[in-house]
């Protein structure tokens, strides 16, 4: 992943806790915020579109069992659990979402936020590039 893309992702994740739902919706990445049990707290518009799942049908649900059971594997759920226990998580990996309506290969970045005590899941394309239009750059720059 080119350095500028990694820097943009780092900026997004650093600012995520302070972003409004509208600002999260303008991001060119899928963004999901999970509490320590894996319950969905935030689910942005791009992720909703990619997963073909309305935000209101995702918020409050268990991500690993009710929304994306394909993620309940060591590679994803195991890293999540370990990061929550340690209260430290910042990892990236390739993953195949096996949704029958829209299967896709992506890069996942998991980041534990000490500020909110939650985990942010950032979804980019397989090469770490944005999945949508980069409308969020102004949001990030404004908050930086």
XYZ file of N, CA and C in Angstrom:
432
model
N 0.844 -1.172 0.000
C 0.000 0.000 0.000
C 0.895 1.243 0.000
N 0.657 2.167 -0.930
C 1.457 3.390 -0.957
C 1.346 4.161 0.362
N 2.423 4.868 0.704
C 2.489 5.581 1.976
C 1.332 6.568 2.139
N 0.968 7.290 1.080
C -0.103 8.283 1.186
C -1.440 7.634 1.540
N -1.712 6.433 1.008
C -2.953 5.732 1.359
C -2.926 5.292 2.811
N -1.789 4.784 3.264
C -1.667 4.386 4.664
C -1.837 5.596 5.575
N -1.248 6.723 5.199
C -1.389 7.943 5.997
C -2.846 8.386 6.058
N -3.556 8.292 4.926
C -4.965 8.682 4.913
C -5.767 7.770 5.836
N -5.510 6.470 5.773
C -6.213 5.522 6.640
C -5.884 5.805 8.103
N -4.624 6.070 8.406
C -4.238 6.415 9.779
C -5.003 7.645 10.262
N -5.114 8.667 9.407
C -5.838 9.888 9.776
C -7.316 9.606 10.017
N -7.909 8.795 9.153
C -9.321 8.442 9.321
C -9.525 7.766 10.671
N -8.696 6.787 10.977
C -8.866 6.045 12.224
C -8.592 6.909 13.452
N -7.627 7.813 13.365
C -7.351 8.711 14.489
C -8.521 9.650 14.755
N -9.243 10.039 13.706
C -10.351 10.985 13.835
C -11.704 10.309 14.031
N -11.785 9.013 13.842
C -13.078 8.312 13.803
C -13.949 8.554 15.033
N -13.378 8.521 16.222
C -14.173 8.714 17.440
C -14.843 10.083 17.499
N -14.262 11.062 16.829
C -14.799 12.426 16.860
C -15.735 12.717 15.689
N -15.868 11.789 14.763
C -16.684 12.031 13.574
C -18.163 11.813 13.861
N -18.970 12.643 13.211
C -20.414 12.462 13.265
C -20.789 11.338 12.299
N -22.024 10.880 12.390
C -22.501 9.843 11.462
C -22.410 10.340 10.022
N -22.718 11.611 9.798
C -22.647 12.185 8.456
C -21.209 12.182 7.933
N -20.255 12.519 8.794
C -18.851 12.504 8.383
C -18.382 11.080 8.096
N -18.801 10.127 8.912
C -18.461 8.722 8.645
C -19.033 8.279 7.304
N -20.239 8.759 6.981
C -20.880 8.387 5.719
C -20.143 8.928 4.501
N -19.391 9.990 4.650
C -18.657 10.568 3.517
C -17.306 9.903 3.280
N -16.915 8.998 4.158
C -15.621 8.332 4.002
C -15.617 7.389 2.802
N -14.470 7.266 2.128
C -14.367 6.361 0.985
C -14.021 4.928 1.395
N -14.230 4.623 2.660
C -13.964 3.291 3.210
C -15.202 2.805 3.942
N -15.366 1.484 4.010
C -16.378 0.936 4.895
C -15.891 1.122 6.326
N -16.759 1.593 7.203
C -16.384 1.823 8.604
C -17.445 1.222 9.515
N -16.975 0.413 10.455
C -17.852 -0.220 11.436
C -17.208 -0.014 12.800
N -17.996 0.421 13.767
C -17.504 0.560 15.139
C -18.171 -0.516 15.983
N -17.351 -1.281 16.706
C -17.838 -2.387 17.527
C -17.514 -2.145 18.990
N -18.457 -2.506 19.867
C -18.121 -2.471 21.289
C -17.325 -3.725 21.625
N -16.965 -3.888 22.883
C -16.078 -4.996 23.260
C -16.706 -6.370 23.077
N -18.030 -6.434 22.934
C -18.690 -7.720 22.704
C -18.891 -8.011 21.215
N -18.572 -7.031 20.363
C -18.780 -7.201 18.926
C -20.100 -6.631 18.439
N -20.805 -5.901 19.305
C -22.072 -5.269 18.915
C -21.765 -4.027 18.085
N -22.508 -3.836 17.010
C -22.284 -2.719 16.093
C -22.849 -1.428 16.681
N -21.966 -0.427 16.792
C -22.352 0.893 17.294
C -22.510 1.894 16.158
N -21.658 1.810 15.150
C -21.712 2.662 13.960
C -21.478 1.795 12.734
N -22.137 2.172 11.647
C -22.075 1.394 10.405
C -22.294 2.398 9.285
N -21.237 2.763 8.570
C -21.387 3.873 7.634
C -22.085 3.479 6.334
N -22.427 4.504 5.557
C -23.218 4.321 4.338
C -22.519 3.438 3.312
N -21.212 3.605 3.144
C -20.506 2.793 2.150
C -20.533 1.319 2.536
N -20.297 1.020 3.801
C -20.352 -0.380 4.239
C -21.763 -0.932 4.077
N -22.756 -0.120 4.368
C -24.148 -0.524 4.186
C -24.416 -0.894 2.727
N -23.920 -0.074 1.820
C -24.093 -0.331 0.390
C -23.345 -1.588 -0.049
N -22.102 -1.724 0.391
C -21.295 -2.881 -0.001
C -21.875 -4.192 0.516
N -22.406 -4.165 1.724
C -22.952 -5.379 2.335
C -24.422 -5.589 1.986
N -25.011 -4.641 1.262
C -26.445 -4.697 0.938
C -27.276 -4.878 2.204
N -26.970 -4.064 3.201
C -27.637 -4.146 4.496
C -27.880 -2.737 5.014
N -29.142 -2.427 5.289
C -29.466 -1.096 5.798
C -28.823 -0.880 7.165
N -28.349 0.334 7.378
C -27.701 0.687 8.643
C -28.592 0.337 9.833
N -29.864 0.682 9.745
C -30.768 0.418 10.874
C -30.948 -1.077 11.145
N -30.643 -1.910 10.160
C -30.699 -3.361 10.365
C -29.387 -3.912 10.929
N -28.352 -3.082 10.955
C -27.045 -3.512 11.465
C -26.767 -2.986 12.873
N -27.114 -1.729 13.138
C -26.822 -1.113 14.440
C -27.475 -1.929 15.558
N -26.676 -2.227 16.574
C -27.177 -2.977 17.726
C -27.052 -4.486 17.596
N -26.744 -4.963 16.401
C -26.616 -6.408 16.176
C -25.179 -6.849 16.455
N -25.019 -8.143 16.678
C -23.696 -8.729 16.873
C -23.051 -8.950 15.500
N -21.952 -8.270 15.260
C -21.280 -8.337 13.968
C -20.840 -9.752 13.620
N -20.220 -10.445 14.565
C -19.597 -11.738 14.273
C -20.580 -12.904 14.187
N -21.786 -12.737 14.684
C -22.753 -13.841 14.632
C -23.994 -13.507 13.813
N -24.487 -12.283 13.914
C -25.736 -11.936 13.232
C -25.539 -11.276 11.871
N -24.474 -10.528 11.699
C -24.285 -9.755 10.467
C -23.290 -10.406 9.511
N -22.138 -10.791 10.015
C -21.086 -11.357 9.151
C -20.476 -12.591 9.810
N -21.250 -13.690 9.890
C -20.719 -14.891 10.541
C -19.457 -15.445 9.874
N -19.206 -15.073 8.625
C -17.976 -15.519 7.955
C -16.734 -14.937 8.625
N -16.908 -13.921 9.466
C -15.773 -13.300 10.156
C -15.461 -13.973 11.488
N -16.253 -14.935 11.876
C -16.037 -15.593 13.175
C -14.979 -16.696 13.027
N -13.819 -16.269 12.603
C -12.661 -17.147 12.422
C -11.480 -16.509 13.148
N -10.456 -17.309 13.431
C -9.296 -16.809 14.174
C -8.693 -15.566 13.531
N -8.606 -15.591 12.212
C -7.985 -14.490 11.479
C -8.639 -13.142 11.789
N -9.953 -13.146 12.018
C -10.694 -11.903 12.227
C -11.161 -11.810 13.682
N -12.062 -12.704 14.073
C -12.631 -12.667 15.425
C -11.566 -12.902 16.490
N -10.632 -13.794 16.225
C -9.560 -14.066 17.184
C -8.719 -12.828 17.448
N -8.393 -12.101 16.393
C -7.625 -10.859 16.552
C -8.439 -9.820 17.316
N -9.730 -9.739 16.987
C -10.617 -8.801 17.679
C -10.644 -9.097 19.180
N -10.923 -10.353 19.539
C -11.009 -10.729 20.960
C -9.708 -10.443 21.698
N -8.596 -10.829 21.096
C -7.295 -10.610 21.729
C -7.032 -9.116 21.934
N -7.370 -8.312 20.936
C -7.170 -6.867 21.039
C -8.030 -6.228 22.107
N -9.262 -6.698 22.244
C -10.157 -6.174 23.279
C -9.619 -6.530 24.661
N -9.173 -7.759 24.834
C -8.626 -8.189 26.127
C -7.395 -7.360 26.488
N -6.506 -7.145 25.523
C -5.272 -6.397 25.769
C -5.490 -4.883 25.755
N -6.663 -4.457 25.253
C -6.954 -3.036 25.036
C -5.885 -2.398 24.156
N -5.456 -3.170 23.169
C -4.458 -2.712 22.202
C -4.617 -3.546 20.936
N -4.910 -2.868 19.828
C -5.106 -3.576 18.570
C -4.881 -2.600 17.427
N -4.018 -2.956 16.523
C -3.809 -2.205 15.294
C -3.190 -3.184 14.307
N -4.030 -3.783 13.485
C -3.570 -4.807 12.560
C -4.341 -4.714 11.252
N -3.696 -5.128 10.179
C -4.310 -5.177 8.850
C -4.125 -6.567 8.275
N -5.118 -7.011 7.515
C -5.025 -8.317 6.872
C -6.013 -8.385 5.714
N -5.746 -9.289 4.782
C -6.659 -9.530 3.662
C -7.743 -10.484 4.131
N -8.958 -10.263 3.613
C -10.076 -11.102 4.022
C -11.061 -11.234 2.869
N -11.722 -12.388 2.806
C -12.774 -12.617 1.810
C -14.120 -12.608 2.520
N -14.946 -11.592 2.212
C -16.313 -11.562 2.732
C -17.163 -12.426 1.815
N -17.718 -13.475 2.362
C -18.472 -14.445 1.571
C -19.967 -14.138 1.553
N -20.329 -12.846 1.478
C -21.743 -12.489 1.374
C -22.280 -13.025 0.053
N -23.427 -13.712 0.086
C -23.926 -14.280 -1.171
C -24.371 -13.206 -2.150
N -24.830 -12.050 -1.667
C -25.267 -10.998 -2.575
C -24.105 -10.161 -3.122
N -22.954 -10.148 -2.419
C -21.840 -9.319 -2.864
C -20.523 -9.798 -2.250
N -20.048 -11.002 -2.636
C -18.769 -11.464 -2.077
C -17.641 -10.550 -2.552
N -16.642 -10.355 -1.686
C -15.539 -9.479 -2.085
C -14.281 -9.756 -1.276
N -13.140 -9.510 -1.917
C -11.835 -9.595 -1.265
C -11.434 -8.182 -0.862
N -11.070 -8.001 0.384
C -10.788 -6.678 0.920
C -9.544 -6.706 1.812
N -9.128 -5.528 2.215
C -8.156 -5.379 3.289
C -8.917 -4.850 4.492
N -8.715 -5.477 5.629
C -9.371 -5.083 6.875
C -8.317 -4.473 7.791
N -8.654 -3.372 8.408
C -7.787 -2.782 9.440
C -8.615 -2.716 10.717
N -8.122 -3.323 11.767
C -8.765 -3.294 13.079
C -7.949 -2.380 13.981
N -8.624 -1.431 14.631
C -7.937 -0.509 15.533
C -8.742 -0.357 16.813
N -8.094 -0.651 17.937
C -8.727 -0.440 19.242
C -8.554 1.024 19.624
N -9.659 1.675 19.969
C -9.614 3.065 20.408
C -9.648 3.113 21.927
N -8.577 3.599 22.512
C -8.541 3.745 23.973
C -9.517 4.830 24.422
N -9.757 5.816 23.566
C -10.663 6.917 23.896
C -12.089 6.406 24.107
N -12.580 5.597 23.181
C -13.966 5.125 23.267
C -14.079 3.682 23.756
N -12.926 3.014 23.908
C -12.894 1.601 24.311
C -13.723 0.737 23.352
N -13.556 1.037 22.073
C -14.241 0.299 21.016
C -13.218 -0.092 19.957
N -13.658 -0.914 19.018
C -12.802 -1.309 17.897
C -13.406 -0.760 16.611
N -12.577 -0.085 15.841
C -12.975 0.375 14.520
C -12.511 -0.645 13.490
N -13.409 -0.979 12.578
C -13.119 -1.876 11.463
C -13.170 -1.012 10.207
N -12.045 -0.881 9.530
C -11.986 -0.108 8.300
C -11.795 -1.087 7.154
N -12.670 -0.982 6.151
C -12.644 -1.885 4.995
C -12.204 -1.096 3.765
N -11.123 -1.558 3.137
C -10.661 -0.965 1.883
C -10.581 -2.079 0.839
N -10.254 -1.720 -0.394
C -10.165 -2.777 -1.397
C -8.960 -3.675 -1.084
N -8.798 -4.717 -1.854
C -7.762 -5.712 -1.572
C -6.363 -5.096 -1.505
N -6.156 -4.009 -2.256
C -4.852 -3.339 -2.276
C -4.754 -2.202 -1.260
N -5.784 -2.040 -0.424
C -5.776 -0.977 0.574
C -6.252 0.365 0.055
N -6.803 0.381 -1.147
C -7.284 1.631 -1.747
C -8.732 1.884 -1.335
N -9.156 3.161 -1.410
C -10.549 3.485 -1.078
C -11.529 2.716 -1.957
N -12.683 2.436 -1.392
C -13.741 1.743 -2.119
C -14.729 2.719 -2.740
N -14.713 3.952 -2.278
C -15.639 4.970 -2.762
C -14.889 6.238 -3.130
N -15.643 7.315 -3.318
C -15.037 8.596 -3.662
C -14.437 9.242 -2.418
N -13.339 9.954 -2.567
C -12.629 10.514 -1.405
C -13.207 11.827 -0.891
N -14.500 11.869 -0.582
C -15.127 13.077 -0.054
C -14.643 13.406 1.355
N -14.105 12.424 2.043
C -13.746 12.603 3.450
C -12.460 13.375 3.660
N -11.689 13.574 2.627
C -10.402 14.240 2.810
C -10.592 15.599 3.474
N -11.642 16.343 3.093
C -11.874 17.650 3.710
C -12.270 17.497 5.171
N -13.029 16.464 5.493
C -13.420 16.212 6.883
C -12.184 15.939 7.714
N -11.317 15.087 7.221
C -10.110 14.711 7.954
C -9.184 15.914 8.087
N -8.980 16.638 7.003
C -8.080 17.780 7.029
C -8.579 18.847 7.992
N -9.874 19.039 8.037
C -10.459 20.050 8.910
C -10.218 19.713 10.374
N -10.265 18.432 10.728
C -10.120 18.009 12.116
C -8.671 17.822 12.534
N -7.776 17.742 11.576
C -6.369 17.430 11.897
C -5.682 18.571 12.622
